[in-house]
Tab-separated table of C-alpha atoms in Angstrom:
chain	number	residue	atom	x	y	z
H	1	MET	CA	-12.945	4.716	-12.694
H	2	LYS	CA	-16.232	4.252	-10.981
H	3	THR	CA	-17.670	7.321	-9.314
H	4	ALA	CA	-20.084	7.672	-6.527
H	5	SER	CA	-22.773	10.320	-6.072
H	6	ALA	CA	-24.881	11.169	-3.185
H	7	VAL	CA	-28.094	13.116	-2.755
H	8	LEU	CA	-28.274	14.295	0.595
H	9	PHE	CA	-31.298	16.213	1.868
H	10	ALA	CA	-30.631	19.712	3.619
H	11	GLY	CA	-29.593	19.308	7.352
H	12	VAL	CA	-32.265	21.306	8.734
H	13	ALA	CA	-35.697	22.042	7.248
H	14	ALA	CA	-38.747	23.809	8.105
H	15	ALA	CA	-41.707	21.757	9.222
H	16	SER	CA	-43.454	22.597	5.748
H	17	LYS	CA	-40.359	21.018	4.076
H	18	ALA	CA	-40.276	17.904	6.305
H	19	TYR	CA	-38.755	14.715	5.033
H	20	THR	CA	-41.643	12.595	6.206
H	21	THR	CA	-43.815	11.649	9.220
H	22	ILE	CA	-42.956	8.505	11.291
H	23	TYR	CA	-45.694	6.839	13.218
H	24	PRO	CA	-43.713	4.951	15.846
H	25	CYS	CA	-46.377	2.255	16.434
H	26	PRO	CA	-49.030	1.940	13.584
H	27	ASP	CA	-50.536	-1.189	15.241
H	28	CYS	CA	-50.866	0.275	18.619
H	29	PRO	CA	-54.365	1.156	19.872
H	30	THR	CA	-54.988	4.963	19.937
H	31	SER	CA	-54.641	5.089	23.740
H	32	LEU	CA	-51.264	3.456	23.692
H	33	ALA	CA	-49.822	4.842	20.377
H	34	PRO	CA	-46.857	7.359	20.863
H	35	PRO	CA	-47.353	10.721	19.011
H	36	ALA	CA	-46.530	10.926	15.229
H	37	CYS	CA	-42.863	12.393	14.742
H	38	THR	CA	-42.122	15.057	11.879
H	39	VAL	CA	-38.678	14.462	10.560
H	40	THR	CA	-37.001	17.613	9.439
H	41	LYS	CA	-33.355	16.620	9.311
H	42	GLN	CA	-31.008	13.928	8.571
H	43	TYR	CA	-30.039	11.326	11.284
H	44	GLN	CA	-32.768	12.676	13.699
H	45	PRO	CA	-33.644	10.358	16.422
H	46	VAL	CA	-36.956	8.627	15.860
H	47	SER	CA	-38.633	5.651	17.636
H	48	THR	CA	-40.344	2.537	16.592
H	49	CYS	CA	-42.574	0.691	19.099
H	50	SER	CA	-44.335	-2.593	19.534
H	51	VAL	CA	-47.494	-3.203	21.689
H	52	TYR	CA	-47.373	-5.894	24.318
H	53	GLY	CA	-50.802	-6.300	25.837
H	54	LYS	CA	-51.553	-2.753	27.552
H	55	THR	CA	-47.802	-1.581	27.181
H	56	THR	CA	-45.415	-0.578	24.520
H	57	SER	CA	-41.911	-1.195	23.879
H	58	CYS	CA	-39.972	1.448	21.840
H	59	SER	CA	-36.422	1.728	20.555
H	60	THR	CA	-34.822	4.624	18.760
H	61	TYR	CA	-32.719	4.791	15.594
H	62	ALA	CA	-31.219	7.766	13.458
H	63	TYR	CA	-33.527	8.597	10.375
H	64	VAL	CA	-31.743	8.568	7.160
H	65	SER	CA	-32.835	9.027	3.592
H	66	THR	CA	-29.887	9.083	1.007
H	67	VAL	CA	-29.645	7.924	-2.831
H	68	LEU	CA	-26.367	6.376	-3.354
H	69	SER	CA	-24.792	5.201	-6.590
H	70	ASP	CA	-22.597	2.123	-5.640
H	71	TYR	CA	-19.498	0.906	-7.285
H	72	ASP	CA	-21.600	-1.070	-9.973
H	73	GLY	CA	-23.659	2.124	-10.741
H	74	HIS	CA	-26.820	0.810	-9.025
H	75	ASN	CA	-28.932	3.611	-7.465
H	76	TYR	CA	-30.773	2.784	-4.503
H	77	THR	CA	-32.256	4.677	-1.307
H	78	VAL	CA	-30.532	4.081	1.985
H	79	THR	CA	-33.101	4.274	4.678
H	80	LYS	CA	-31.071	2.525	7.504
H	81	THR	CA	-27.695	3.698	9.057
H	82	ASP	CA	-26.328	0.174	8.923
H	83	GLN	CA	-27.488	-0.727	5.563
H	84	PRO	CA	-24.624	-2.371	3.342
H	85	VAL	CA	-23.180	-0.612	0.473
H	86	THR	CA	-21.018	-2.303	-2.320
H	87	VAL	CA	-17.930	-0.011	-2.592
H	88	TYR	CA	-16.012	-2.649	-4.970
H	89	HIS	CA	-16.855	-5.431	-7.121
H	90	THR	CA	-14.806	-7.216	-9.665
H	91	THR	CA	-15.482	-10.477	-11.717
H	92	SER	CA	-12.632	-12.290	-13.895
H	93	THR	CA	-12.186	-15.768	-15.383
H	94	ILE	CA	-9.280	-17.886	-14.386
H	95	THR	CA	-8.254	-20.375	-17.027
H	96	HIS	CA	-6.945	-23.912	-16.153
H	97	THR	CA	-4.916	-26.191	-18.374
H	98	GLU	CA	-4.388	-29.876	-17.767
H	99	LEU	CA	-1.312	-31.284	-19.478
H	100	GLY	CA	-0.884	-34.627	-20.992
H	101	TYR	CA	1.968	-36.666	-22.480
H	102	ALA	CA	2.176	-38.090	-25.909
H	103	THR	CA	4.132	-41.407	-26.281
H	104	PRO	CA	6.522	-41.230	-29.255
H	105	SER	CA	7.758	-44.271	-30.916
H	106	ALA	CA	10.616	-46.367	-29.221
H	107	TYR	CA	14.082	-46.649	-30.412
H	108	ALA	CA	16.822	-49.179	-29.511
H	109	THR	CA	19.682	-48.514	-27.132
H	110	GLY	CA	22.745	-50.800	-26.327
H	111	GLY	CA	23.269	-54.410	-27.621
H	112	TYR	CA	24.262	-55.004	-31.382
H	113	TYR	CA	22.296	-55.434	-34.639
H	114	ASN	CA	22.013	-58.770	-36.298
H	115	ALA	CA	22.403	-59.829	-39.709
H	116	ASN	CA	18.865	-59.273	-40.453
H	117	GLY	CA	19.105	-55.738	-39.072
H	118	THR	CA	17.069	-56.353	-35.911
H	119	SER	CA	18.502	-55.098	-32.639
H	120	SER	CA	19.398	-57.248	-29.650
H	121	GLY	CA	18.999	-54.096	-27.299
H	122	ALA	CA	15.675	-53.495	-25.521
H	123	PRO	CA	13.543	-50.579	-26.904
H	124	TYR	CA	13.823	-47.365	-25.040
H	125	PRO	CA	10.936	-44.742	-25.411
H	126	ALA	CA	11.911	-41.171	-26.485
H	127	THR	CA	11.377	-38.480	-23.775
H	128	PRO	CA	7.735	-37.498	-23.615
H	129	TYR	CA	6.524	-34.164	-24.701
H	130	ALA	CA	3.504	-32.238	-22.797
H	131	THR	CA	0.475	-31.368	-24.674
H	132	PRO	CA	-2.717	-29.509	-23.470
H	133	THR	CA	-5.438	-32.347	-23.128
H	134	LYS	CA	-8.074	-30.509	-21.096
H	135	ILE	CA	-8.904	-26.660	-20.456
H	136	TRP	CA	-11.454	-25.307	-18.351
H	137	ASN	CA	-12.615	-21.830	-16.921
H	138	GLU	CA	-13.285	-20.845	-13.288
H	139	LYS	CA	-15.228	-17.643	-12.270
H	140	TYR	CA	-13.507	-15.349	-9.713
H	141	GLU	CA	-15.602	-12.811	-8.010
H	142	LYS	CA	-14.608	-10.336	-5.236
H	143	TYR	CA	-16.839	-7.995	-3.330
H	144	GLU	CA	-16.209	-5.379	-0.827
H	145	VAL	CA	-19.058	-3.930	1.355
H	146	VAL	CA	-19.167	-1.361	3.960
H	147	PRO	CA	-22.209	-0.427	6.389
H	148	TYR	CA	-23.497	3.104	5.537
H	149	ASN	CA	-22.539	4.360	8.989
H	150	GLU	CA	-19.031	3.322	8.510
H	151	MET	CA	-18.526	4.774	5.097
H	152	GLY	CA	-15.484	7.240	5.335
H	153	PRO	CA	-13.963	9.660	3.008
H	154	HIS	CA	-12.274	6.661	0.907
H	155	ALA	CA	-15.178	4.222	0.826
H	156	LEU	CA	-16.223	5.273	-2.489
H	157	PRO	CA	-14.465	7.544	-5.249
H	158	GLY	CA	-16.095	10.830	-5.390
H	159	TYR	CA	-18.192	10.399	-2.073
H	160	GLY	CA	-17.197	12.162	1.010
H	161	GLY	CA	-18.506	9.612	3.577
H	162	SER	CA	-21.628	9.323	5.769
H	163	HIS	CA	-19.924	11.477	8.535
H	164	LEU	CA	-21.193	8.816	10.963
H	165	CYS	CA	-17.939	6.964	11.233
H	166	GLY	CA	-15.955	8.338	14.349
H	167	GLU	CA	-12.722	6.714	15.346
H	168	LYS	CA	-13.125	3.646	13.058
H	169	CYS	CA	-12.599	6.042	10.039
H	170	HIS	CA	-10.245	8.853	11.566
H	171	GLY	CA	-7.030	8.140	13.449
H	172	PRO	CA	-4.102	10.512	14.586
H	173	ASP	CA	-1.933	12.530	12.243
H	174	LYS	CA	-4.656	12.844	9.683
H	175	ILE	CA	-4.693	8.850	9.060
H	176	LYS	CA	-7.897	7.607	7.755
H	177	TYR	CA	-9.224	4.068	8.143
H	178	GLN	CA	-11.940	2.223	5.986
H	179	PRO	CA	-13.284	-0.998	7.460
H	180	LYS	CA	-14.648	-3.417	4.894
H	181	GLU	CA	-16.151	-6.713	4.712
H	182	VAL	CA	-14.583	-8.821	1.943
H	183	LYS	CA	-16.134	-11.738	0.096
H	184	GLU	CA	-14.143	-13.714	-2.445
H	185	CYS	CA	-15.615	-16.611	-4.357
H	186	TYR	CA	-13.571	-19.036	-6.609
H	187	GLY	CA	-13.100	-23.008	-6.649
H	188	GLY	CA	-16.662	-23.306	-5.964
H	189	LYS	CA	-16.344	-21.786	-2.433
H	190	CYS	CA	-16.633	-18.400	-1.092
H	191	ALA	CA	-14.706	-16.907	1.834
H	192	THR	CA	-15.646	-13.699	3.907
H	193	TYR	CA	-13.262	-11.695	6.186
H	194	ALA	CA	-12.882	-8.395	7.616
H	195	TYR	CA	-10.176	-5.995	6.307
H	196	ILE	CA	-9.231	-2.433	7.342
H	197	ALA	CA	-7.592	-0.247	4.686
H	198	THR	CA	-5.346	2.697	6.021
H	199	TYR	CA	-4.976	6.020	4.087
H	200	GLY	CA	-2.217	8.655	4.931
H	201	VAL	CA	1.347	9.245	4.432
H	202	PRO	CA	3.846	6.634	4.792
H	203	LYS	CA	6.085	8.593	7.030
H	204	PRO	CA	8.716	6.677	9.017
H	205	SER	CA	7.348	6.070	12.618
H	206	VAL	CA	9.426	5.891	15.668
H	207	THR	CA	8.616	3.593	18.582
H	208	THR	CA	10.288	3.730	21.994
H	209	TYR	CA	10.417	0.726	23.854
H	210	ALA	CA	10.585	1.140	27.699
H	211	THR	CA	12.439	-2.111	28.387
H	212	PRO	CA	14.971	-4.425	26.694
H	213	GLY	CA	13.690	-7.399	24.987
H	214	ILE	CA	12.398	-9.085	21.467
H	215	TYR	CA	9.337	-7.266	19.967
H	216	THR	CA	7.660	-8.200	16.702
H	217	ILE	CA	6.112	-5.461	14.664
H	218	SER	CA	3.223	-6.616	12.529
H	219	SER	CA	2.915	-6.051	8.752
H	220	TYR	CA	0.639	-3.658	7.466
H	221	ASP	CA	-0.131	-1.246	4.435
H	222	MET	CA	-0.624	2.488	4.022
H	223	THR	CA	-2.548	3.639	0.910
H	224	ILE	CA	-2.077	7.056	-0.737
H	225	ALA	CA	-5.038	8.067	-2.945
H	226	ASP	CA	-3.335	10.867	-4.460
H	227	PRO	CA	0.392	12.308	-4.785
H	228	THR	CA	1.235	13.851	-1.694
H	229	THR	CA	4.248	16.272	-0.912
H	230	MET	CA	5.424	16.150	2.672
H	231	PRO	CA	8.396	18.131	4.449
H	232	ALA	CA	11.396	16.126	5.363
H	233	GLU	CA	14.970	16.809	6.296
H	234	ALA	CA	18.314	15.843	4.514
H	235	THR	CA	21.926	16.080	6.178
H	236	TYR	CA	25.252	16.645	4.863
H	237	VAL	CA	28.815	16.572	6.329
H	238	ALA	CA	30.500	19.784	5.410
H	239	HIS	CA	34.390	19.678	5.652
H	240	SER	CA	36.332	22.600	7.315
H	241	GLY	CA	36.404	25.532	4.752
H	242	GLU	CA	34.310	23.966	2.330
H	243	ALA	CA	31.546	26.086	0.537
H	244	VAL	CA	28.358	24.175	0.816
H	245	THR	CA	25.277	25.061	-1.254
H	246	TYR	CA	21.875	23.572	-0.294
H	247	GLY	CA	18.194	24.128	-0.615
H	248	GLY	CA	16.606	26.272	-3.392
H	249	MET	CA	14.065	25.372	-5.996
H	250	THR	CA	14.233	25.604	-9.916
H	251	THR	CA	11.735	25.223	-12.511
H	252	SER	CA	12.149	24.677	-16.282
H	253	VAL	CA	9.071	25.603	-18.698
H	254	ASP	CA	8.562	25.396	-22.365
H	255	LYS	CA	6.307	28.182	-22.631
H	256	PRO	CA	5.035	31.140	-20.707
H	257	THR	CA	2.965	29.990	-17.868
H	258	THR	CA	2.186	30.422	-14.172
H	259	ILE	CA	3.108	27.632	-12.054
H	260	THR	CA	2.398	26.814	-8.117
H	261	ALA	CA	5.529	24.992	-6.570
H	262	PRO	CA	6.215	23.620	-3.105
H	263	TYR	CA	9.293	24.123	-1.164
H	264	ALA	CA	10.368	23.337	2.375
H	265	VAL	CA	11.439	25.763	5.295
H	266	TYR	CA	11.645	25.654	8.972
H	267	THR	CA	8.970	27.458	11.023
H	268	THR	CA	9.164	28.379	14.757
H	269	LYS	CA	6.103	28.257	16.870
H	270	SER	CA	6.276	28.434	20.882
H	271	LYS	CA	10.003	27.629	20.541
H	272	THR	CA	9.165	24.434	18.419
H	273	VAL	CA	10.867	24.247	15.149
H	274	THR	CA	9.190	22.297	12.418
H	275	SER	CA	9.694	21.716	8.687
H	276	THR	CA	6.936	23.194	6.805
H	277	ILE	CA	5.792	23.088	3.046
H	278	ILE	CA	5.125	26.266	1.450
H	279	TYR	CA	3.380	26.669	-2.029
H	280	THR	CA	4.492	29.660	-3.902
H	281	THR	CA	3.071	30.921	-7.370
H	282	TYR	CA	5.686	31.838	-9.863
H	283	VAL	CA	5.211	33.727	-13.125
H	284	CYS	CA	7.424	32.571	-16.114
H	285	PRO	CA	7.148	34.916	-18.833
H	286	HIS	CA	8.889	32.797	-21.398
H	287	ALA	CA	10.226	29.341	-21.928
H	288	GLY	CA	13.522	28.604	-19.797
H	289	LYS	CA	14.853	27.642	-16.550
H	290	TYR	CA	13.842	29.921	-13.314
H	291	THR	CA	15.023	30.059	-9.757
H	292	VAL	CA	11.778	29.844	-7.528
H	293	VAL	CA	13.757	29.907	-4.439
H	294	LYS	CA	17.253	30.825	-4.045
H	295	PRO	CA	19.692	28.397	-2.558
H	296	THR	CA	21.863	29.036	0.283
H	297	THR	CA	25.571	29.031	0.391
H	298	THR	CA	27.829	28.873	3.485
H	299	SER	CA	31.054	27.427	4.955
H	300	TYR	CA	32.199	26.287	8.328
H	301	SER	CA	35.507	26.582	10.032
H	302	THR	CA	35.308	23.120	11.396
H	303	GLU	CA	33.674	19.920	10.054
H	304	HIS	CA	30.004	20.249	10.574
H	305	THR	CA	26.759	18.241	10.036
H	306	LEU	CA	24.221	20.286	8.192
H	307	VAL	CA	20.549	19.511	8.601
H	308	TYR	CA	18.415	21.503	6.108
H	309	PRO	CA	14.428	21.213	5.148
H	310	THR	CA	13.510	19.578	1.896
H	311	THR	CA	10.373	17.859	0.625
H	312	THR	CA	9.582	14.150	-0.147
H	313	GLU	CA	6.867	13.489	-2.919
H	314	TYR	CA	4.896	10.220	-2.170
H	315	LEU	CA	3.217	8.786	-5.295
H	316	ALA	CA	-0.096	7.160	-5.185
H	317	GLY	CA	-0.277	3.683	-4.178
H	318	VAL	CA	0.155	1.189	-1.538
H	319	TYR	CA	3.249	1.240	0.725
H	320	HIS	CA	3.791	-1.868	2.671
H	321	HIS	CA	5.664	-2.153	6.156
H	322	THR	CA	6.755	-5.906	6.347
H	323	LYS	CA	6.789	-7.895	9.510
H	324	GLU	CA	9.958	-7.729	11.583
H	325	THR	CA	11.577	-8.892	14.789
H	326	VAL	CA	13.502	-6.264	16.827
H	327	THR	CA	15.897	-6.661	19.440
H	328	ILE	CA	16.009	-3.723	22.068
H	329	THR	CA	19.156	-3.800	24.195
H	330	LYS	CA	18.676	-0.743	26.370
H	331	SER	CA	15.625	0.766	28.081
H	332	ASN	CA	13.831	3.566	26.264
H	333	GLU	CA	15.658	2.717	23.078
H	334	PRO	CA	13.836	4.146	20.089
H	335	TYR	CA	13.314	2.220	16.675
H	336	THR	CA	12.289	3.761	13.403
H	337	CYS	CA	10.042	1.668	11.074
H	338	HIS	CA	9.984	2.494	7.363
H	339	TYR	CA	7.449	1.631	4.629
H	340	HIS	CA	8.470	0.448	1.130
H	341	ASP	CA	6.729	-0.513	-2.168
H	342	SER	CA	7.733	-2.935	-4.652
H	343	SER	CA	7.162	-0.671	-7.545
H	344	VAL	CA	6.800	2.906	-6.161
H	345	TYR	CA	9.254	4.809	-3.914
H	346	PRO	CA	9.430	8.258	-2.313
H	347	THR	CA	11.258	10.835	-4.200
H	348	THR	CA	12.904	14.055	-3.398
H	349	THR	CA	11.929	15.587	-6.660
H	350	PRO	CA	8.467	17.396	-6.278
H	351	ALA	CA	5.592	16.238	-8.831
H	352	PRO	CA	4.761	18.943	-11.448
H	353	TYR	CA	1.942	21.381	-10.551
H	354	GLY	CA	0.033	22.535	-13.612
H	355	THR	CA	1.577	21.931	-16.980
H	356	THR	CA	5.322	22.456	-16.122
H	357	SER	CA	7.980	20.573	-14.267
H	358	VAL	CA	9.265	21.687	-11.144
H	359	SER	CA	12.446	20.385	-9.644
H	360	LYS	CA	14.617	20.913	-6.768
H	361	ASP	CA	18.354	21.528	-7.457
H	362	SER	CA	20.791	18.826	-6.487
H	363	TYR	CA	21.997	20.683	-3.408
H	364	PRO	CA	24.370	20.468	-1.392
H	365	THR	CA	27.174	19.542	-3.610
H	366	GLY	CA	28.941	16.520	-2.664
H	367	SER	CA	27.914	13.303	-1.340
H	368	SER	CA	24.989	13.060	1.277
H	369	THR	CA	25.041	11.069	4.334
H	370	SER	CA	21.295	10.345	4.085
H	371	SER	CA	20.274	7.393	2.377
H	372	ALA	CA	16.947	6.117	1.034
H	373	ALA	CA	14.906	3.317	2.584
H	374	TYR	CA	15.040	0.115	0.589
H	375	PRO	CA	12.637	-2.873	0.561
H	376	ASP	CA	13.386	-5.232	3.363
H	377	PRO	CA	14.542	-8.566	1.839
H	378	SER	CA	12.624	-10.481	4.425
H	379	SER	CA	9.180	-9.056	3.064
H	380	ASP	CA	6.427	-11.201	3.941
H	381	TYR	CA	5.003	-11.054	0.510
H	382	GLU	CA	6.217	-11.822	-2.922
H	383	GLU	CA	8.056	-8.987	-4.605
H	384	PRO	CA	9.652	-8.671	-8.148
H	385	ALA	CA	13.332	-9.971	-7.879
H	386	GLU	CA	15.969	-7.247	-8.289
H	387	ASN	CA	18.976	-7.458	-10.530
H	388	TYR	CA	22.115	-7.341	-8.377
H	389	GLY	CA	24.356	-8.533	-11.136
H	390	THR	CA	25.186	-11.601	-13.062
H	391	PRO	CA	27.291	-14.291	-11.363
H	392	TYR	CA	30.381	-15.111	-13.514
H	393	ALA	CA	33.151	-17.643	-12.955
H	394	GLY	CA	34.688	-17.502	-9.426
H	395	TYR	CA	31.434	-15.832	-8.098
H	396	VAL	CA	28.288	-16.925	-6.646
H	397	LYS	CA	24.900	-15.302	-6.239
H	398	ARG	CA	23.917	-15.652	-2.472
H	399	GLY	CA	20.914	-13.801	-1.020
H	400	GLY	CA	20.859	-11.432	-3.813
H	401	MET	CA	24.605	-10.429	-3.523
H	402	LEU	CA	27.523	-11.485	-5.535
H	403	GLU	CA	30.161	-13.204	-3.501
H	404	ARG	CA	33.532	-14.644	-4.517
H	405	ARG	CA	33.263	-18.242	-4.794
H	406	LYS	CA	35.323	-19.860	-2.166
H	407	PRO	CA	37.909	-22.510	-3.621
H	408	VAL	CA	36.588	-26.189	-3.252
H	409	VAL	CA	38.933	-28.109	-0.911
H	410	LYS	CA	38.929	-31.685	-1.961
H	411	ALA	CA	38.639	-34.246	0.842
H	412	ALA	CA	42.168	-35.908	1.338
H	413	ALA	CA	41.916	-39.561	0.163
H	414	PRO	CA	41.832	-41.835	3.232
H	415	LYS	CA	45.010	-43.688	3.942
H	416	VAL	CA	45.091	-47.391	2.673
H	417	ASN	CA	46.722	-49.843	4.888
H	418	LEU	CA	48.620	-52.280	2.735
H	419	ASN	CA	48.968	-55.722	4.247
H	420	LYS	CA	52.203	-57.125	3.156
H	421	ARG	CA	52.504	-60.671	2.866
H	422	VAL	CA	55.944	-62.100	3.252
H	423	ILE	CA	56.647	-65.513	2.085
H	424	LEU	CA	59.922	-67.244	3.405
H	425	VAL	CA	61.466	-69.988	1.290
């Protein structure tokens, strides 16, 4: 993996350890030249001036002096806050093949053979077969460039960002953005476009629509740089008198070790109850299975819908929200949007911490009323096809589902009016 390093000078330095001295207008006469400026900290406002006759015109900019290693490992000094930095670069070769068709010998069809063995039928060519006749290679190249002052914490691996990118890089609920300028070259042409990568947790989002109508929700992506454990809730319908066991955390280790495991609890603050992740350290003196957090067992005299805290593990990757159209029939009606990924899905089993495996017991016992979010079949980008079964006789595969094949109803033959001819003799 490419890494990035940055050498940033101290934020505040004494005058004797100044970065440099800036002369705003070296071409100005002494009588008009602004005083020199000693730079003692990063992003210190400094001026640059030009002389026009007997007056000067000045502008202010933030001073920066930072040595960066870009995605390709090239070191260079950033001296302007808007200086572009290459954060991604890839080159590959696309191989093209042009197929031709070989012409085989003809053979006779139809007719009959004469006494001399020749055929009276016309010759019919055999089916031609494809063979490569031309192969050529094409270069594909892609760049992603970000101005220094828009470099957020996810611009380069291992680099925390320039700390100059405000709302462009930092959104609500700890969501991070990274604007980029992307340049792709192939087929002898180059295309440049803007792209904003979103980093955060692909939690389902709820939008409340004030008035009824038809609304379109655009497609967008959420990127997770590292596996993330988030609090969640699960539900279970407990029947009257049924003993229900839920929650709890167990771990299995194959040697003595100390683990750190996450589990979910409800916390109350200012009368607001929230689901929170708590990390606990547990010492396992020998190999075996340990109960880190004991489960809860209870029963209800009447049917009861139980809601209890749990955890959801989001694996690293890009989670996609497909474009969809929502029909709202009532005022202030909420709608929940879910993310999905064609290969990575959230799981309720926490990822291992350290060298051991940690898993949550499969509580409560019985079938749960909650269901996982699956990919929207109307996705606006290509996804791997899922295996929904093999169609056999009597069934047909339609829209990814097997349906019983409807009997073919043959159309009734049209009635033929027979015109009888009567001959009188």
